[in-house]
Amino acid sequence: MAGRAASAPGVENDAVADDATATTPTTGSVDLEKSPTAATTESGTDIADTVESSEATDAAEPTTGRDTAWWTPKTMLLAALAVVFAVVALLGIIRPGTSEVSNQAWVDTAATQEVTSAGRDALQTVFSYKFDTIDQDQAAARAVLNDERRGEYDSTAEQTKQGVIQTQTTTNAVVTDIGVTLLDGDRAELLASMDIAATQDTVDQGTVQTPVSLTMERVDGKWLLATIDNR
């Protein structure tokens, strides 16, 4: 407003000039406007902040590159293997659908020895028979099997019996090594090595050496053969 009054052409009246001078301090529009200096200062501050922010971003980019450079395919493979090893280790302790397994193998010495002896006897009983005592041998085998395995054994027992009699076969199984890998309550897992010698009509058929993985289940206080895996 003051600028406009001062630049108005043809104004020579002192009263008008005095009025303009008197009203200048009270004119609110002048106070509300930013001075060129202030605007320049604020603009300069904003630019400086932008430059500093840009420089900080530019400076951070190489650091980010250094931070991610180590994540190479090799390190990713190692990380993946670490996860696999962790899962495998976990599976040795926790089994799907069950609570935490308490392995008492060799901690409970008496129970470990008991199931070891039962496992050895079960393997030798099931895989040993003679053509002239096959009925007794099969009855003994049934006695060391749990219900499920006994059902499977009976499904082929007669066929096995006839083949043994016709060929006059005799087998003798000897467990050479056996050990308990897991003992958890009424369930045990064992690994064994077994030699099975065979003859047919008194002719030696040689000896087969085989590793065996087996599971024993305690039923009514007696350890019975639950699974057999000739690996």
Coordinates of N, CA and C in Angstrom, one line a residue:
M1 N 0.8 -1.2 0.0 CA 0.0 0.0 0.0 C 0.9 1.2 0.0
A2 N 1.9 1.3 0.8 CA 2.8 2.5 0.9 C 3.5 2.7 -0.4
G3 N 4.0 1.6 -1.0 CA 4.7 1.8 -2.3 C 3.8 2.4 -3.3
R4 N 2.5 1.9 -3.4 CA 1.6 2.4 -4.3 C 1.3 3.9 -4.1
A5 N 1.2 4.4 -2.9 CA 0.9 5.8 -2.6 C 2.1 6.6 -3.0
A6 N 3.3 6.2 -2.8 CA 4.5 7.0 -3.1 C 4.7 7.1 -4.5
S7 N 4.3 6.1 -5.3 CA 4.5 6.1 -6.8 C 3.4 6.7 -7.6
A8 N 2.3 7.2 -6.9 CA 1.1 7.7 -7.6 C 1.5 9.0 -8.2
P9 N 1.3 9.2 -9.5 CA 1.7 10.4 -10.2 C 0.8 11.6 -9.9
G10 N 1.4 12.9 -9.9 CA 0.7 14.1 -9.7 C 0.3 14.4 -8.3
V11 N 0.8 13.7 -7.3 CA 0.4 13.9 -5.9 C 1.4 14.9 -5.3
E12 N 0.9 16.2 -5.0 CA 1.8 17.2 -4.5 C 1.3 17.7 -3.2
N13 N 0.1 17.3 -2.7 CA -0.5 17.8 -1.5 C 0.2 17.2 -0.3
D14 N 0.8 18.0 0.6 CA 1.5 17.6 1.7 C 0.6 16.8 2.7
A15 N -0.7 17.2 2.7 CA -1.6 16.5 3.7 C -1.8 15.1 3.2
V16 N -1.9 14.9 1.9 CA -2.0 13.5 1.4 C -0.8 12.7 1.7
A17 N 0.4 13.4 1.5 CA 1.7 12.7 1.8 C 1.7 12.4 3.3
D18 N 1.3 13.3 4.1 CA 1.3 13.1 5.6 C 0.4 11.9 5.9
D19 N -0.8 12.0 5.3 CA -1.7 10.9 5.6 C -1.1 9.5 5.2
A20 N -0.5 9.5 4.0 CA 0.1 8.3 3.6 C 1.2 7.8 4.5
T21 N 2.0 8.8 5.0 CA 3.1 8.5 5.9 C 2.5 8.0 7.2
A22 N 1.4 8.6 7.7 CA 0.8 8.2 9.0 C 0.2 6.9 8.9
T23 N -0.4 6.5 7.8 CA -1.1 5.2 7.7 C -0.2 4.1 7.4
T24 N 1.0 4.3 7.0 CA 1.9 3.3 6.6 C 2.2 2.3 7.7
P25 N 2.6 2.7 8.9 CA 2.9 1.8 10.0 C 1.7 0.9 10.4
T26 N 0.5 1.4 10.2 CA -0.7 0.6 10.6 C -1.2 -0.3 9.5
T27 N -0.6 -0.3 8.3 CA -1.1 -1.1 7.2 C -0.7 -2.5 7.4
G28 N -1.6 -3.5 7.6 CA -1.3 -4.8 7.9 C -0.7 -5.6 6.8
S29 N -0.9 -5.2 5.5 CA -0.4 -5.9 4.4 C 1.1 -5.9 4.4
V30 N 1.7 -4.9 4.8 CA 3.2 -4.8 4.8 C 3.8 -5.7 5.8
D31 N 3.2 -5.9 7.0 CA 3.7 -6.7 8.0 C 3.6 -8.2 7.6
L32 N 2.6 -8.5 6.8 CA 2.3 -9.9 6.5 C 3.2 -10.4 5.3
E33 N 3.7 -9.5 4.6 CA 4.6 -9.9 3.4 C 6.0 -10.3 3.9
K34 N 6.6 -11.3 3.3 CA 8.0 -11.6 3.6 C 8.9 -10.7 2.8
S35 N 9.9 -10.3 3.5 CA 10.9 -9.5 2.9 C 11.7 -10.3 1.9
P36 N 12.3 -9.7 0.9 CA 13.1 -10.4 -0.1 C 14.3 -11.1 0.6
T37 N 14.8 -10.5 1.7 CA 15.9 -11.1 2.4 C 15.5 -12.4 3.1
A38 N 14.3 -12.3 3.8 CA 13.8 -13.4 4.5 C 13.5 -14.6 3.6
A39 N 12.8 -14.2 2.5 CA 12.5 -15.2 1.5 C 13.7 -15.9 1.0
T40 N 14.8 -15.1 0.7 CA 16.0 -15.6 0.2 C 16.6 -16.6 1.2
T41 N 16.6 -16.1 2.5 CA 17.2 -16.9 3.6 C 16.5 -18.3 3.7
E42 N 15.1 -18.2 3.7 CA 14.4 -19.5 3.9 C 14.6 -20.4 2.7
S43 N 14.6 -19.7 1.5 CA 14.8 -20.5 0.3 C 16.2 -21.2 0.3
G44 N 17.1 -20.4 0.8 CA 18.5 -20.9 0.9 C 18.6 -22.0 1.9
T45 N 17.8 -21.9 3.0 CA 17.8 -23.0 4.0 C 17.2 -24.2 3.4
D46 N 16.1 -24.1 2.7 CA 15.5 -25.2 2.1 C 16.4 -25.9 1.1
I47 N 17.1 -25.1 0.3 CA 18.0 -25.7 -0.7 C 19.2 -26.4 0.0
A48 N 19.7 -25.8 1.1 CA 20.8 -26.4 1.8 C 20.3 -27.7 2.4
D49 N 19.1 -27.7 2.9 CA 18.6 -29.0 3.5 C 18.5 -30.0 2.4
T50 N 18.0 -29.6 1.2 CA 17.8 -30.6 0.1 C 19.2 -31.1 -0.3
V51 N 20.2 -30.2 -0.4 CA 21.5 -30.6 -0.8 C 22.1 -31.6 0.2
E52 N 21.9 -31.3 1.5 CA 22.5 -32.1 2.5 C 21.8 -33.5 2.5
S53 N 20.4 -33.5 2.3 CA 19.7 -34.7 2.2 C 20.1 -35.6 1.0
S54 N 20.3 -34.9 -0.1 CA 20.8 -35.6 -1.3 C 22.2 -36.2 -1.1
E55 N 23.0 -35.4 -0.5 CA 24.4 -35.9 -0.2 C 24.4 -37.0 0.7
A56 N 23.5 -37.0 1.8 CA 23.4 -38.1 2.7 C 22.9 -39.3 2.0
T57 N 21.9 -39.1 1.1 CA 21.4 -40.3 0.3 C 22.5 -40.9 -0.6
D58 N 23.2 -40.0 -1.3 CA 24.3 -40.5 -2.1 C 25.3 -41.2 -1.3
A59 N 25.6 -40.6 -0.1 CA 26.7 -41.3 0.7 C 26.2 -42.6 1.3
A60 N 24.9 -42.7 1.5 CA 24.4 -44.0 2.0 C 24.3 -45.1 1.0
E61 N 24.2 -44.7 -0.3 CA 24.1 -45.8 -1.3 C 25.3 -46.7 -1.4
P62 N 26.6 -46.2 -1.4 CA 27.7 -47.1 -1.3 C 27.7 -48.0 -0.1
T63 N 27.2 -47.5 1.0 CA 27.2 -48.3 2.3 C 26.2 -49.4 2.1
T64 N 25.0 -49.1 1.5 CA 24.0 -50.1 1.3 C 24.6 -51.2 0.4
G65 N 25.4 -50.8 -0.6 CA 26.0 -51.8 -1.5 C 27.0 -52.7 -0.8
R66 N 27.7 -52.1 0.2 CA 28.7 -52.9 0.9 C 27.9 -53.8 1.9
D67 N 26.8 -53.3 2.4 CA 26.1 -54.2 3.3 C 25.5 -55.4 2.7
T68 N 25.1 -55.3 1.4 CA 24.4 -56.4 0.7 C 25.4 -57.2 -0.2
A69 N 26.6 -56.7 -0.3 CA 27.6 -57.4 -1.2 C 27.9 -58.8 -0.7
W70 N 27.9 -59.0 0.6 CA 28.3 -60.3 1.2 C 27.2 -61.4 0.9
W71 N 26.0 -61.0 0.6 CA 24.9 -61.9 0.4 C 25.0 -62.5 -1.0
T72 N 26.1 -63.3 -1.2 CA 26.4 -63.9 -2.5 C 25.7 -65.3 -2.6
P73 N 25.7 -65.9 -3.8 CA 25.1 -67.2 -3.9 C 25.7 -68.2 -2.9
K74 N 27.0 -68.1 -2.7 CA 27.7 -69.0 -1.8 C 27.2 -68.9 -0.4
T75 N 27.0 -67.6 0.1 CA 26.5 -67.5 1.4 C 25.0 -67.9 1.5
M76 N 24.3 -67.7 0.5 CA 22.9 -68.1 0.5 C 22.8 -69.6 0.6
L77 N 23.7 -70.3 -0.1 CA 23.8 -71.8 -0.1 C 24.1 -72.3 1.3
L78 N 25.1 -71.6 2.0 CA 25.5 -72.0 3.3 C 24.3 -71.7 4.3
A79 N 23.6 -70.7 4.1 CA 22.5 -70.4 5.0 C 21.4 -71.4 4.8
A80 N 21.1 -71.9 3.5 CA 20.1 -72.9 3.3 C 20.5 -74.2 3.9
L81 N 21.8 -74.6 3.8 CA 22.3 -75.8 4.4 C 22.2 -75.7 5.9
A82 N 22.4 -74.6 6.5 CA 22.3 -74.4 7.9 C 20.9 -74.7 8.4
V83 N 19.9 -74.2 7.6 CA 18.5 -74.5 7.9 C 18.2 -76.0 7.8
V84 N 18.7 -76.6 6.7 CA 18.5 -78.1 6.6 C 19.1 -78.8 7.7
F85 N 20.3 -78.5 8.1 CA 21.0 -79.2 9.3 C 20.2 -79.0 10.5
A86 N 19.6 -77.8 10.7 CA 18.8 -77.5 11.9 C 17.6 -78.3 11.9
V87 N 16.9 -78.5 10.8 CA 15.7 -79.3 10.7 C 16.0 -80.7 11.0
V88 N 17.1 -81.2 10.4 CA 17.5 -82.6 10.6 C 17.8 -82.8 12.1
A89 N 18.5 -81.9 12.7 CA 18.8 -82.0 14.1 C 17.5 -82.0 14.9
L90 N 16.6 -81.2 14.5 CA 15.3 -81.1 15.2 C 14.5 -82.4 15.1
L91 N 14.6 -83.0 13.9 CA 13.9 -84.2 13.7 C 14.4 -85.4 14.5
G92 N 15.7 -85.3 15.0 CA 16.3 -86.3 15.8 C 15.7 -86.2 17.2
I93 N 15.1 -85.1 17.6 CA 14.5 -84.9 18.9 C 13.0 -84.9 18.9
I94 N 12.4 -84.2 17.9 CA 11.0 -84.1 17.8 C 10.5 -84.9 16.6
R95 N 9.4 -85.7 16.8 CA 8.9 -86.5 15.8 C 7.5 -85.9 15.4
P96 N 7.1 -85.8 14.1 CA 5.8 -85.2 13.8 C 4.7 -85.9 14.5
G97 N 3.8 -85.1 15.0 CA 2.6 -85.7 15.6 C 2.8 -86.2 17.0
T98 N 4.0 -86.1 17.6 CA 4.2 -86.6 18.9 C 4.9 -85.5 19.8
S99 N 4.9 -85.7 21.1 CA 5.5 -84.8 22.0 C 7.0 -85.1 21.9
E100 N 7.8 -84.3 22.7 CA 9.2 -84.4 22.7 C 9.6 -85.8 23.1
V101 N 10.6 -86.4 22.4 CA 11.0 -87.8 22.7 C 12.1 -87.8 23.8
S102 N 11.9 -88.7 24.8 CA 12.9 -88.8 25.8 C 13.7 -90.1 25.6
N103 N 14.9 -89.9 25.1 CA 15.7 -91.1 24.7 C 16.4 -91.6 26.0
Q104 N 16.0 -92.8 26.4 CA 16.6 -93.4 27.6 C 17.6 -94.5 27.3
A105 N 18.0 -94.6 26.0 CA 19.0 -95.6 25.6 C 20.3 -95.4 26.4
W106 N 20.7 -96.4 27.1 CA 22.0 -96.4 27.9 C 21.9 -95.5 29.1
V107 N 20.9 -94.7 29.2 CA 20.7 -94.0 30.5 C 20.0 -94.9 31.4
D108 N 18.9 -95.6 31.0 CA 18.3 -96.7 31.7 C 19.0 -98.0 31.3
T109 N 20.0 -98.3 31.9 CA 20.9 -99.5 31.5 C 20.1 -100.8 31.5
A110 N 19.3 -101.0 32.5 CA 18.6 -102.3 32.6 C 17.6 -102.4 31.4
A111 N 16.8 -101.4 31.1 CA 15.9 -101.4 30.1 C 16.6 -101.6 28.7
T112 N 17.7 -100.9 28.6 CA 18.5 -101.0 27.3 C 19.0 -102.4 27.1
Q113 N 19.5 -103.0 28.1 CA 20.0 -104.4 28.0 C 18.8 -105.4 27.7
E114 N 17.7 -105.1 28.3 CA 16.5 -106.0 28.1 C 16.0 -105.9 26.7
V115 N 15.9 -104.7 26.1 CA 15.4 -104.6 24.8 C 16.4 -105.1 23.8
T116 N 17.7 -104.9 24.1 CA 18.8 -105.4 23.2 C 18.7 -106.9 23.1
S117 N 18.6 -107.6 24.2 CA 18.5 -109.0 24.3 C 17.2 -109.5 23.5
A118 N 16.1 -108.8 23.7 CA 14.9 -109.2 23.1 C 15.0 -109.0 21.6
G119 N 15.6 -107.9 21.1 CA 15.8 -107.7 19.7 C 16.7 -108.7 19.0
R120 N 17.7 -109.1 19.7 CA 18.6 -110.1 19.2 C 17.9 -111.5 19.0
D121 N 17.2 -111.8 20.1 CA 16.4 -113.1 20.1 C 15.4 -113.1 19.0
A122 N 14.7 -112.0 18.8 CA 13.6 -111.9 17.9 C 14.1 -112.1 16.4
L123 N 15.2 -111.4 16.1 CA 15.8 -111.6 14.8 C 16.2 -113.0 14.5
Q124 N 16.9 -113.6 15.4 CA 17.5 -114.9 15.2 C 16.3 -116.0 15.1
T125 N 15.3 -115.7 15.9 CA 14.1 -116.6 15.8 C 13.4 -116.6 14.5
V126 N 13.1 -115.4 14.0 CA 12.3 -115.2 12.8 C 13.1 -115.7 11.6
F127 N 14.4 -115.5 11.5 CA 15.1 -115.9 10.3 C 15.8 -117.2 10.4
S128 N 15.6 -118.0 11.5 CA 16.2 -119.3 11.6 C 15.0 -120.4 11.6
Y129 N 15.2 -121.4 10.8 CA 14.2 -122.5 10.7 C 14.9 -123.7 10.0
K130 N 14.3 -124.9 10.3 CA 14.7 -126.1 9.6 C 13.5 -126.8 9.0
F131 N 13.8 -127.5 7.9 CA 12.7 -128.1 7.2 C 11.9 -129.2 8.0
D132 N 12.7 -129.8 9.0 CA 12.1 -130.9 9.8 C 11.5 -130.4 11.1
T133 N 11.7 -129.1 11.4 CA 11.1 -128.5 12.6 C 10.3 -127.2 12.3
I134 N 9.9 -127.1 11.0 CA 9.3 -125.9 10.6 C 8.1 -125.4 11.4
D135 N 7.2 -126.4 11.8 CA 6.0 -126.0 12.6 C 6.4 -125.3 13.9
Q136 N 7.3 -125.9 14.6 CA 7.8 -125.3 15.9 C 8.5 -124.0 15.6
D137 N 9.3 -123.9 14.6 CA 10.0 -122.7 14.3 C 9.1 -121.5 14.0
Q138 N 8.0 -121.8 13.2 CA 7.1 -120.8 12.9 C 6.3 -120.4 14.1
A139 N 6.0 -121.3 15.0 CA 5.3 -121.0 16.2 C 6.1 -120.1 17.1
A140 N 7.4 -120.4 17.1 CA 8.4 -119.5 17.9 C 8.5 -118.1 17.3
A141 N 8.4 -118.0 16.0 CA 8.5 -116.7 15.3 C 7.3 -115.9 15.6
R142 N 6.1 -116.5 15.6 CA 4.9 -115.8 15.9 C 4.9 -115.2 17.3
A143 N 5.6 -115.9 18.2 CA 5.6 -115.5 19.7 C 6.4 -114.2 19.9
V144 N 7.3 -113.8 18.9 CA 8.1 -112.6 19.1 C 7.7 -111.5 18.3
L145 N 6.5 -111.6 17.6 CA 6.0 -110.6 16.7 C 4.8 -109.9 17.4
N146 N 4.6 -108.6 17.1 CA 3.4 -108.0 17.6 C 2.2 -108.3 16.7
D147 N 1.1 -107.9 17.0 CA -0.1 -108.3 16.3 C -0.1 -108.0 14.8
E148 N 0.4 -106.8 14.4 CA 0.4 -106.4 13.0 C 1.4 -107.3 12.2
R149 N 2.6 -107.5 12.8 CA 3.6 -108.3 12.1 C 3.2 -109.7 12.1
R150 N 2.5 -110.2 13.1 CA 2.1 -111.6 13.1 C 1.1 -111.9 12.0
G151 N 0.2 -110.9 11.8 CA -0.7 -111.0 10.7 C -0.1 -111.2 9.4
E152 N 0.9 -110.3 9.1 CA 1.7 -110.4 7.9 C 2.4 -111.7 7.7
Y153 N 3.0 -112.2 8.9 CA 3.8 -113.4 8.9 C 2.9 -114.6 8.5
D154 N 1.7 -114.6 9.1 CA 0.8 -115.7 8.9 C 0.2 -115.7 7.4
S155 N 0.2 -114.6 6.8 CA -0.3 -114.5 5.4 C 0.6 -115.3 4.4
T156 N 1.8 -115.5 4.8 CA 2.7 -116.3 3.9 C 3.3 -117.5 4.5
A157 N 2.9 -117.8 5.7 CA 3.5 -118.9 6.5 C 3.4 -120.2 5.8
E158 N 2.2 -120.5 5.3 CA 2.0 -121.9 4.7 C 2.8 -122.0 3.4
Q159 N 2.9 -121.0 2.6 CA 3.7 -121.0 1.4 C 5.1 -121.2 1.7
T160 N 5.6 -120.5 2.7 CA 7.0 -120.6 3.2 C 7.3 -122.0 3.7
K161 N 6.4 -122.5 4.4 CA 6.5 -123.9 5.0 C 6.7 -124.9 3.9
Q162 N 5.8 -124.9 2.9 CA 5.9 -125.9 1.8 C 7.2 -125.7 1.0
G163 N 7.6 -124.5 0.8 CA 8.9 -124.3 0.0 C 10.1 -124.9 0.8
V164 N 10.1 -124.6 2.1 CA 11.2 -125.1 3.0 C 11.2 -126.6 3.0
I165 N 10.1 -127.3 3.1 CA 10.0 -128.7 3.1 C 10.4 -129.3 1.8
Q166 N 10.0 -128.8 0.7 CA 10.3 -129.3 -0.6 C 11.8 -129.2 -0.9
T167 N 12.4 -128.1 -0.5 CA 13.8 -127.9 -0.8 C 14.7 -128.4 0.3
Q168 N 14.1 -128.8 1.4 CA 14.8 -129.3 2.6 C 15.8 -128.2 3.0
T169 N 15.3 -127.0 3.2 CA 16.1 -125.8 3.5 C 16.3 -125.7 5.0
T170 N 17.5 -125.3 5.4 CA 17.8 -124.9 6.8 C 18.5 -123.6 6.8
T171 N 18.0 -122.7 7.6 CA 18.7 -121.4 7.8 C 19.1 -121.2 9.2
N172 N 20.2 -120.5 9.4 CA 20.7 -120.2 10.8 C 21.1 -118.7 10.8
A173 N 20.4 -117.9 11.5 CA 20.6 -116.5 11.6 C 21.4 -116.2 12.9
V174 N 22.4 -115.4 12.8 CA 23.2 -115.0 14.0 C 23.4 -113.5 13.9
V175 N 23.0 -112.8 15.0 CA 23.1 -111.4 15.1 C 24.6 -111.1 15.6
T176 N 25.4 -110.5 14.7 CA 26.8 -110.2 15.1 C 26.9 -108.9 15.9
D177 N 26.1 -107.9 15.6 CA 26.2 -106.7 16.3 C 24.8 -106.1 16.4
I178 N 24.5 -105.5 17.5 CA 23.2 -104.8 17.7 C 23.3 -103.7 18.8
G179 N 22.6 -102.7 18.5 CA 22.6 -101.6 19.5 C 21.3 -100.8 19.5
V180 N 21.0 -100.2 20.6 CA 19.7 -99.4 20.7 C 20.0 -97.9 20.3
T181 N 19.3 -97.4 19.4 CA 19.5 -96.0 19.0 C 18.4 -95.1 19.7
L182 N 17.3 -95.7 20.1 CA 16.3 -94.9 20.7 C 15.5 -95.8 21.7
L183 N 15.3 -95.3 22.9 CA 14.5 -96.0 23.9 C 13.6 -95.0 24.5
D184 N 12.3 -95.1 24.2 CA 11.3 -94.1 24.7 C 10.1 -94.8 25.2
G185 N 10.0 -95.0 26.5 CA 8.9 -95.8 27.1 C 8.8 -97.2 26.6
D186 N 7.7 -97.5 25.9 CA 7.4 -98.8 25.5 C 7.8 -99.0 24.0
R187 N 8.7 -98.1 23.5 CA 9.1 -98.2 22.1 C 10.6 -98.1 22.0
A188 N 11.2 -98.9 21.1 CA 12.7 -98.8 21.0 C 13.0 -99.0 19.5
E189 N 14.1 -98.3 19.1 CA 14.6 -98.5 17.8 C 16.0 -99.1 17.9
L190 N 16.4 -100.0 17.0 CA 17.7 -100.7 17.1 C 18.3 -100.8 15.7
L191 N 19.6 -100.9 15.6 CA 20.3 -101.2 14.4 C 21.1 -102.5 14.7
A192 N 21.1 -103.4 13.7 CA 21.8 -104.7 13.9 C 22.5 -105.1 12.6
S193 N 23.4 -106.0 12.8 CA 24.1 -106.7 11.6 C 23.9 -108.2 11.8
M194 N 23.5 -108.9 10.8 CA 23.1 -110.3 10.9 C 23.7 -111.1 9.8
D195 N 24.2 -112.3 10.2 CA 24.7 -113.3 9.2 C 23.6 -114.4 9.1
I196 N 23.2 -114.8 7.9 CA 22.2 -115.8 7.7 C 22.9 -116.9 6.8
A197 N 23.1 -118.1 7.3 CA 23.7 -119.2 6.6 C 22.6 -120.1 6.2
A198 N 22.7 -120.7 5.0 CA 21.6 -121.6 4.5 C 22.1 -122.8 3.8
T199 N 21.4 -123.9 4.0 CA 21.7 -125.1 3.3 C 20.4 -125.7 2.6
Q200 N 20.5 -126.4 1.5 CA 19.4 -127.0 0.9 C 19.8 -128.4 0.6
D201 N 19.0 -129.3 1.2 CA 19.3 -130.8 1.0 C 20.8 -131.0 1.4
T202 N 21.2 -130.5 2.5 CA 22.5 -130.6 3.1 C 23.6 -129.9 2.3
V203 N 23.3 -129.2 1.2 CA 24.3 -128.5 0.4 C 24.4 -127.1 0.8
D204 N 25.6 -126.7 1.1 CA 25.8 -125.3 1.6 C 25.5 -124.3 0.5
Q205 N 24.7 -123.3 0.9 CA 24.2 -122.3 0.0 C 24.9 -120.9 0.3
G206 N 25.8 -120.9 1.2 CA 26.6 -119.7 1.6 C 25.9 -118.9 2.7
T207 N 26.6 -117.8 3.0 CA 26.1 -116.9 4.1 C 25.9 -115.5 3.6
V208 N 24.8 -115.0 4.0 CA 24.4 -113.6 3.6 C 24.6 -112.7 4.8
Q209 N 25.3 -111.6 4.7 CA 25.5 -110.6 5.7 C 24.6 -109.4 5.4
T210 N 23.8 -109.0 6.3 CA 22.8 -107.9 6.1 C 22.6 -107.0 7.3
P211 N 22.6 -105.7 7.1 CA 22.2 -104.8 8.2 C 20.7 -104.8 8.3
V212 N 20.3 -104.6 9.5 CA 18.8 -104.6 9.8 C 18.5 -103.4 10.7
S213 N 17.4 -102.7 10.4 CA 16.8 -101.7 11.2 C 15.5 -102.3 11.8
L214 N 15.3 -102.2 13.1 CA 14.1 -102.8 13.7 C 13.6 -101.9 14.8
T215 N 12.3 -102.1 15.0 CA 11.6 -101.4 16.0 C 11.0 -102.5 17.0
M216 N 11.1 -102.2 18.2 CA 10.6 -103.1 19.2 C 9.5 -102.4 20.0
E217 N 8.4 -103.1 20.4 CA 7.3 -102.6 21.1 C 7.0 -103.4 22.3
R218 N 6.9 -102.8 23.5 CA 6.6 -103.5 24.7 C 5.1 -103.7 24.9
V219 N 4.7 -104.9 24.9 CA 3.3 -105.3 25.0 C 3.1 -106.2 26.2
D220 N 2.3 -105.7 27.2 CA 2.1 -106.5 28.4 C 3.5 -106.9 29.1
G221 N 4.4 -106.0 29.0 CA 5.7 -106.2 29.7 C 6.7 -107.0 28.9
K222 N 6.3 -107.4 27.6 CA 7.2 -108.2 26.8 C 7.6 -107.4 25.5
W223 N 8.9 -107.4 25.2 CA 9.3 -106.7 24.0 C 9.1 -107.6 22.8
L224 N 8.3 -107.0 21.8 CA 8.0 -107.7 20.6 C 8.5 -107.0 19.4
L225 N 8.7 -107.7 18.3 CA 9.2 -107.1 17.1 C 8.1 -106.4 16.3
A226 N 8.2 -105.1 16.1 CA 7.2 -104.3 15.5 C 7.4 -104.0 14.0
T227 N 8.7 -103.7 13.7 CA 9.0 -103.5 12.2 C 10.4 -104.1 12.0
I228 N 10.6 -104.5 10.7 CA 12.0 -105.0 10.3 C 12.2 -104.4 9.0
D229 N 13.4 -103.8 8.8 CA 13.8 -103.2 7.5 C 15.2 -103.7 7.2
N230 N 15.3 -104.6 6.2 CA 16.6 -105.1 5.7 C 17.2 -104.1 4.7
R231 N 18.0 -103.2 5.2 CA 18.5 -102.1 4.3 C 19.6 -102.6 3.4

